[in-house]
Amino acid sequence: MSGAKDVERVYSAMEEAAGLLNVPVARDKIWPVLTAYQDALADAVIVFSMAGGRRSTELDFSISVPTDHGDPFTTALERGLTEKENHPVDNLLAELRDGFPLGMYAIDGMVTTGFKKAYASFPTNEPQPLTALLDLPSMPESARANAELFARYGLDKVQMVSVDYPKRQVNLYFSDLNADHLTPEEVKATASEMGLVEPTDMALDFATGSFAVYPTLGYDSDVVDRITYAVISVDPTLAPTTSEPEKTQITTYANSAPYAYAGENRTLVYGFTLTSKEEYYKLGSYYQITDLQRTLVKAFEALD
Ligand code: GPP
Ligand code: MG
């Protein structure tokens, strides 16, 4: 078992990625997280994600966990990485596990605080209809309240669900997108109907190449908290903004983040997020990938 060596290796890479943003890694918070999932690290998809502007004081990490390792929220509870919130968020991952075919799980954390999210992903190319997810007792009411709106804008097939425990928020990662719903007019209408800010022209142009779109929903209100449009590419110049410092922060990160597949180009996922108040930008750089990311990059680069 190379688990302990992988913990060291991934921790070092995380420090290197965080160092690009001058963000310190809290070793006492992160080491137990990497150790809890250490047997998954060697073959995991691992992403280190930054956000621009005032959000650049944090680095997120995402690590995939195979389904035969068991659901990673249960692991996090057993390991003392988190505690139950006494809230429906505690149950959503288990309901997905028990009710749907899953292709993998993942966990997510912040380098300054540790564990924060778990993901359940449906099998590749087997997204589930949103309507099937709405019956889960712990799905936020806001998902039901917005389902018809989502469907009208082509957001009806869910590839992955994330549960953010501290924030009590759920992301629905829609895939299999129809280009007709990614035109500037449609994206503008989507944001407007959700009560979110109007996207800038650069963002609208960027959105046409999205491979995933994900709204974020809470439990306390029916409004969509935010929506993110994501583009996968190996091009380090795609940040959908000219404003500084975001542009330089994102481009620098895109050219320097550590990655473990030497000889290939770094796989990058860029996003812009709309809230009711602002538009902001993020970039995830894949430290480890699988053939799925290689296939996605090829498919989406062929669209240009
Ligand atoms: C993006 O969500 C999702 C990922 C970076 C995870 C993909 C990788 C896996 C190994 C599953 P986000 O971080 O943009 O959403 P939020 O803003 O809600 O945290
Ligand atoms: Mg994140």
Short mmCIF file of C-alpha atoms and ligand atoms in Angstrom, two decimals:
data_model
loop_
_atom_site.label_atom_id
_atom_site.label_comp_id
_atom_site.label_asym_id
_atom_site.label_seq_id
_atom_site.Cartn_x
_atom_site.Cartn_y
_atom_site.Cartn_z
CA MET A 1 0.00 0.00 0.00
CA SER A 2 1.50 3.29 -1.01
CA GLY A 3 -1.10 5.32 0.96
CA ALA A 4 1.27 7.09 3.36
CA LYS A 5 3.60 8.09 0.54
CA ASP A 6 0.62 9.40 -1.42
CA VAL A 7 -0.44 11.53 1.54
CA GLU A 8 3.00 13.17 1.54
CA ARG A 9 3.03 13.60 -2.21
CA VAL A 10 -0.47 15.12 -2.45
CA TYR A 11 0.17 17.32 0.58
CA SER A 12 3.33 18.72 -1.05
CA ALA A 13 1.48 19.42 -4.28
CA MET A 14 -1.29 21.15 -2.32
CA GLU A 15 1.30 23.35 -0.60
CA GLU A 16 2.79 24.19 -3.97
CA ALA A 17 -0.63 25.13 -5.42
CA ALA A 18 -1.59 27.15 -2.33
CA GLY A 19 1.81 28.85 -2.40
CA LEU A 20 0.96 30.32 -5.80
CA LEU A 21 -1.77 32.29 -3.98
CA ASN A 22 0.26 32.85 -0.80
CA VAL A 23 -2.32 30.81 1.09
CA PRO A 24 -0.94 28.78 4.03
CA VAL A 25 -2.03 25.13 4.32
CA ALA A 26 -3.26 24.12 7.80
CA ARG A 27 -1.32 20.87 8.16
CA ASP A 28 -3.24 19.80 11.27
CA LYS A 29 -6.55 20.09 9.36
CA ILE A 30 -5.42 18.64 6.02
CA TRP A 31 -3.25 15.68 7.04
CA PRO A 32 -6.15 13.82 8.70
CA VAL A 33 -8.31 14.35 5.59
CA LEU A 34 -5.66 12.98 3.23
CA THR A 35 -5.00 10.09 5.61
CA ALA A 36 -8.71 9.18 5.80
CA TYR A 37 -8.83 8.70 2.03
CA GLN A 38 -5.20 7.66 1.52
CA ASP A 39 -5.96 4.39 -0.25
CA ALA A 40 -7.87 6.32 -2.92
CA LEU A 41 -5.17 8.89 -3.62
CA ALA A 42 -2.98 6.98 -6.08
CA ASP A 43 -5.73 6.62 -8.68
CA ALA A 44 -7.93 9.59 -7.74
CA VAL A 45 -8.93 12.56 -9.80
CA ILE A 46 -7.50 15.46 -7.79
CA VAL A 47 -8.31 19.11 -8.44
CA PHE A 48 -6.88 22.22 -6.77
CA SER A 49 -9.26 25.15 -7.29
CA MET A 50 -8.80 28.88 -6.82
CA ALA A 51 -11.15 31.81 -7.18
CA GLY A 52 -10.24 35.34 -8.18
CA GLY A 53 -10.23 38.68 -6.38
CA ARG A 54 -11.14 38.70 -2.70
CA ARG A 55 -11.74 34.95 -2.87
CA SER A 56 -8.08 34.23 -3.64
CA THR A 57 -7.33 33.82 0.07
CA GLU A 58 -8.47 30.18 -0.08
CA LEU A 59 -7.65 27.07 -2.11
CA ASP A 60 -10.12 24.22 -2.46
CA PHE A 61 -9.14 20.62 -3.14
CA SER A 62 -11.34 17.87 -4.58
CA ILE A 63 -10.47 14.16 -4.48
CA SER A 64 -12.48 11.36 -6.08
CA VAL A 65 -13.24 8.27 -4.00
CA PRO A 66 -14.31 4.95 -5.60
CA THR A 67 -17.77 3.68 -4.65
CA ASP A 68 -16.31 0.48 -3.17
CA HIS A 69 -14.59 2.59 -0.49
CA GLY A 70 -18.04 3.42 0.91
CA ASP A 71 -19.67 6.82 1.06
CA PRO A 72 -17.11 9.44 2.04
CA PHE A 73 -19.39 11.40 4.39
CA THR A 74 -19.66 8.28 6.57
CA THR A 75 -15.86 8.01 6.45
CA ALA A 76 -15.54 11.70 7.40
CA LEU A 77 -17.86 11.19 10.40
CA GLU A 78 -16.05 8.04 11.52
CA ARG A 79 -12.71 9.81 11.26
CA GLY A 80 -13.89 12.88 13.13
CA LEU A 81 -13.28 15.15 10.12
CA THR A 82 -16.74 16.63 10.54
CA GLU A 83 -19.85 16.27 12.70
CA LYS A 84 -23.51 15.87 11.88
CA GLU A 85 -25.37 19.13 11.45
CA ASN A 86 -28.70 17.75 12.66
CA HIS A 87 -30.12 18.94 9.37
CA PRO A 88 -31.27 17.27 6.10
CA VAL A 89 -27.78 17.80 4.62
CA ASP A 90 -26.67 14.93 6.86
CA ASN A 91 -28.83 12.49 4.89
CA LEU A 92 -28.67 13.55 1.26
CA LEU A 93 -25.55 11.59 0.30
CA ALA A 94 -26.93 8.40 1.85
CA GLU A 95 -30.23 8.85 0.01
CA LEU A 96 -28.36 9.21 -3.27
CA ARG A 97 -26.24 6.16 -2.42
CA ASP A 98 -29.29 4.05 -1.62
CA GLY A 99 -31.50 5.28 -4.45
CA PHE A 100 -29.29 5.63 -7.52
CA PRO A 101 -26.50 3.92 -9.43
CA LEU A 102 -23.28 5.80 -8.64
CA GLY A 103 -20.06 5.93 -10.62
CA MET A 104 -17.93 7.53 -7.92
CA TYR A 105 -17.86 9.77 -4.90
CA ALA A 106 -15.59 12.68 -4.13
CA ILE A 107 -14.73 14.91 -1.22
CA ASP A 108 -13.79 18.54 -1.15
CA GLY A 109 -12.10 20.75 1.39
CA MET A 110 -10.36 24.04 1.95
CA VAL A 111 -6.64 24.16 2.72
CA THR A 112 -7.21 26.44 5.72
CA THR A 113 -10.08 24.50 7.33
CA GLY A 114 -10.24 20.90 5.99
CA PHE A 115 -13.23 18.76 4.98
CA LYS A 116 -16.35 20.57 3.71
CA LYS A 117 -18.17 18.74 0.89
CA ALA A 118 -19.04 15.33 -0.45
CA TYR A 119 -20.06 14.49 -4.01
CA ALA A 120 -22.07 11.65 -5.48
CA SER A 121 -21.53 11.21 -9.19
CA PHE A 122 -23.70 9.06 -11.44
CA PRO A 123 -21.97 6.66 -13.85
CA THR A 124 -20.24 8.31 -16.82
CA ASN A 125 -22.74 9.09 -19.56
CA GLU A 126 -25.62 8.06 -17.29
CA PRO A 127 -26.84 11.39 -15.91
CA GLN A 128 -30.09 11.08 -13.98
CA PRO A 129 -33.22 13.08 -14.79
CA LEU A 130 -33.68 15.92 -12.33
CA THR A 131 -37.27 14.80 -11.75
CA ALA A 132 -36.03 11.49 -10.28
CA LEU A 133 -33.92 13.34 -7.69
CA LEU A 134 -36.77 15.52 -6.49
CA ASP A 135 -38.40 12.69 -4.54
CA LEU A 136 -35.45 12.36 -2.17
CA PRO A 137 -36.67 13.54 1.24
CA SER A 138 -33.47 15.51 1.94
CA MET A 139 -33.30 17.28 -1.42
CA PRO A 140 -33.82 21.00 -0.70
CA GLU A 141 -37.32 22.28 -1.41
CA SER A 142 -35.63 24.89 -3.63
CA ALA A 143 -34.77 22.09 -6.09
CA ARG A 144 -38.47 21.30 -6.49
CA ALA A 145 -39.35 25.00 -6.62
CA ASN A 146 -36.92 25.62 -9.50
CA ALA A 147 -37.12 22.31 -11.40
CA GLU A 148 -39.47 23.63 -14.06
CA LEU A 149 -37.31 26.73 -14.61
CA PHE A 150 -34.15 24.59 -14.85
CA ALA A 151 -35.78 22.28 -17.38
CA ARG A 152 -36.92 25.18 -19.55
CA TYR A 153 -33.27 26.23 -19.86
CA GLY A 154 -32.04 22.74 -20.68
CA LEU A 155 -30.92 21.89 -17.16
CA ASP A 156 -32.64 18.54 -16.71
CA LYS A 157 -29.90 15.88 -16.59
CA VAL A 158 -27.81 15.72 -13.45
CA GLN A 159 -24.34 14.12 -13.59
CA MET A 160 -23.25 14.88 -10.03
CA VAL A 161 -24.56 16.32 -6.77
CA SER A 162 -22.46 18.03 -4.12
CA VAL A 163 -23.36 18.64 -0.50
CA ASP A 164 -21.58 21.48 1.29
CA TYR A 165 -22.04 20.67 4.98
CA PRO A 166 -20.93 23.93 6.65
CA LYS A 167 -22.87 26.06 4.17
CA ARG A 168 -25.84 23.66 3.95
CA GLN A 169 -25.91 24.00 0.19
CA VAL A 170 -26.40 21.55 -2.66
CA ASN A 171 -24.96 21.88 -6.17
CA LEU A 172 -26.68 20.11 -9.06
CA TYR A 173 -24.08 19.55 -11.79
CA PHE A 174 -26.01 19.44 -15.05
CA SER A 175 -24.29 17.87 -18.06
CA ASP A 176 -25.33 16.75 -21.52
CA LEU A 177 -26.06 20.40 -22.27
CA ASN A 178 -27.86 21.51 -25.39
CA ALA A 179 -26.01 24.29 -27.25
CA ASP A 180 -29.35 25.98 -27.95
CA HIS A 181 -29.54 26.87 -24.25
CA LEU A 182 -25.97 28.19 -24.06
CA THR A 183 -26.39 31.11 -26.44
CA PRO A 184 -25.89 34.61 -24.96
CA GLU A 185 -29.63 35.30 -25.13
CA GLU A 186 -30.53 32.08 -23.31
CA VAL A 187 -27.84 32.45 -20.64
CA LYS A 188 -28.93 36.04 -20.03
CA ALA A 189 -32.55 34.89 -19.70
CA THR A 190 -31.56 32.02 -17.38
CA ALA A 191 -29.73 34.40 -15.03
CA SER A 192 -32.48 36.99 -15.16
CA GLU A 193 -35.21 34.51 -14.34
CA MET A 194 -33.17 33.22 -11.41
CA GLY A 195 -32.74 36.74 -10.06
CA LEU A 196 -28.98 36.73 -10.66
CA VAL A 197 -26.84 39.53 -12.12
CA GLU A 198 -26.64 39.92 -15.87
CA PRO A 199 -23.48 38.20 -17.17
CA THR A 200 -20.82 40.35 -18.84
CA ASP A 201 -20.27 39.95 -22.58
CA MET A 202 -17.06 37.97 -21.98
CA ALA A 203 -18.91 35.60 -19.68
CA LEU A 204 -21.70 35.14 -22.23
CA ASP A 205 -19.19 34.31 -24.94
CA PHE A 206 -17.42 31.87 -22.59
CA ALA A 207 -20.71 30.18 -21.59
CA THR A 208 -21.32 28.91 -25.11
CA GLY A 209 -18.51 26.36 -24.59
CA SER A 210 -19.69 25.06 -21.20
CA PHE A 211 -19.46 21.34 -20.46
CA ALA A 212 -21.25 21.68 -17.12
CA VAL A 213 -23.62 24.17 -15.51
CA TYR A 214 -24.37 24.02 -11.81
CA PRO A 215 -26.81 25.98 -9.67
CA THR A 216 -26.28 26.15 -5.92
CA LEU A 217 -29.33 25.70 -3.71
CA GLY A 218 -29.93 26.20 -0.03
CA TYR A 219 -32.55 24.89 2.41
CA ASP A 220 -33.79 28.19 3.82
CA SER A 221 -35.14 29.83 0.70
CA ASP A 222 -36.41 28.90 -2.75
CA VAL A 223 -34.08 31.30 -4.55
CA VAL A 224 -31.09 30.03 -6.51
CA ASP A 225 -28.05 31.19 -4.53
CA ARG A 226 -25.74 31.19 -7.56
CA ILE A 227 -25.03 29.46 -10.84
CA THR A 228 -21.69 28.48 -12.38
CA TYR A 229 -20.85 27.84 -16.03
CA ALA A 230 -17.77 25.64 -16.46
CA VAL A 231 -15.43 25.11 -19.42
CA ILE A 232 -12.81 22.32 -19.61
CA SER A 233 -9.65 22.98 -21.61
CA VAL A 234 -5.87 22.75 -21.67
CA ASP A 235 -5.62 26.40 -22.79
CA PRO A 236 -4.14 28.56 -19.98
CA THR A 237 -5.56 31.80 -21.39
CA LEU A 238 -9.33 31.33 -21.10
CA ALA A 239 -10.20 33.32 -17.95
CA PRO A 240 -13.45 35.07 -19.00
CA THR A 241 -12.46 38.47 -17.65
CA THR A 242 -10.09 41.34 -18.36
CA SER A 243 -10.43 42.82 -14.89
CA GLU A 244 -7.44 42.82 -12.58
CA PRO A 245 -6.22 41.29 -10.39
CA GLU A 246 -8.41 38.33 -11.47
CA LYS A 247 -7.01 38.00 -14.97
CA THR A 248 -3.38 37.82 -13.83
CA GLN A 249 -4.17 35.64 -10.79
CA ILE A 250 -6.01 33.08 -12.91
CA THR A 251 -3.57 33.06 -15.82
CA THR A 252 -0.57 32.72 -13.50
CA TYR A 253 -2.24 29.82 -11.72
CA ALA A 254 -3.18 28.20 -15.05
CA ASN A 255 0.47 28.26 -16.10
CA SER A 256 2.03 27.14 -12.82
CA ALA A 257 -0.24 24.83 -10.81
CA PRO A 258 1.38 21.47 -10.04
CA TYR A 259 0.27 18.42 -12.00
CA ALA A 260 1.31 14.79 -11.98
CA TYR A 261 0.88 13.78 -15.64
CA ALA A 262 4.15 15.05 -17.10
CA GLY A 263 4.35 15.12 -20.87
CA GLU A 264 0.73 16.21 -21.26
CA ASN A 265 -0.86 19.62 -21.00
CA ARG A 266 -2.43 20.59 -17.70
CA THR A 267 -6.21 20.00 -17.66
CA LEU A 268 -8.07 23.09 -16.47
CA VAL A 269 -11.70 23.83 -15.59
CA TYR A 270 -12.58 27.51 -15.71
CA GLY A 271 -15.83 28.90 -14.37
CA PHE A 272 -17.76 32.04 -13.90
CA THR A 273 -20.32 32.30 -11.17
CA LEU A 274 -23.31 34.63 -10.97
CA THR A 275 -24.90 35.58 -7.67
CA SER A 276 -27.67 38.11 -7.06
CA LYS A 277 -24.93 40.72 -6.57
CA GLU A 278 -21.87 39.90 -8.66
CA GLU A 279 -20.04 37.81 -11.24
CA TYR A 280 -16.81 36.10 -10.19
CA TYR A 281 -14.29 33.68 -11.69
CA LYS A 282 -12.68 30.44 -10.69
CA LEU A 283 -10.20 27.94 -12.00
CA GLY A 284 -9.59 24.33 -11.03
CA SER A 285 -6.34 22.77 -12.12
CA TYR A 286 -6.27 18.99 -12.24
CA TYR A 287 -3.31 17.57 -10.29
CA GLN A 288 -4.32 14.05 -11.34
CA ILE A 289 -6.67 13.04 -14.16
CA THR A 290 -8.13 9.92 -15.71
CA ASP A 291 -9.04 9.13 -19.30
CA LEU A 292 -12.46 10.70 -18.67
CA GLN A 293 -10.90 14.19 -18.45
CA ARG A 294 -8.79 13.50 -21.53
CA THR A 295 -11.92 12.52 -23.43
CA LEU A 296 -13.85 15.58 -22.24
CA VAL A 297 -11.06 17.96 -23.22
CA LYS A 298 -10.89 16.42 -26.70
CA ALA A 299 -14.67 16.56 -27.14
CA PHE A 300 -14.96 20.19 -26.07
CA GLU A 301 -11.87 21.46 -27.87
CA ALA A 302 -13.26 19.94 -31.06
CA LEU A 303 -16.24 22.30 -30.76
CA ASP A 304 -14.18 25.45 -31.47
C1 GPP B 1 -16.65 22.50 -8.68
O1 GPP B 1 -17.54 23.01 -7.72
C2 GPP B 1 -16.48 21.05 -8.56
C3 GPP B 1 -15.30 20.47 -8.50
C4 GPP B 1 -14.02 21.23 -8.59
C5 GPP B 1 -15.21 19.02 -8.26
C6 GPP B 1 -14.88 18.21 -9.46
C7 GPP B 1 -13.88 17.20 -9.16
C8 GPP B 1 -14.10 15.98 -8.65
C9 GPP B 1 -12.95 15.15 -8.29
C10 GPP B 1 -15.46 15.47 -8.39
P1 GPP B 1 -17.22 24.39 -7.08
O2 GPP B 1 -16.08 24.25 -6.14
O3 GPP B 1 -17.06 25.41 -8.14
O4 GPP B 1 -18.55 24.71 -6.29
P2 GPP B 1 -18.71 25.57 -4.97
O5 GPP B 1 -18.49 26.98 -5.33
O6 GPP B 1 -20.12 25.32 -4.55
O7 GPP B 1 -17.73 25.05 -3.98
MG MG B 2 -15.26 24.93 -4.50
#
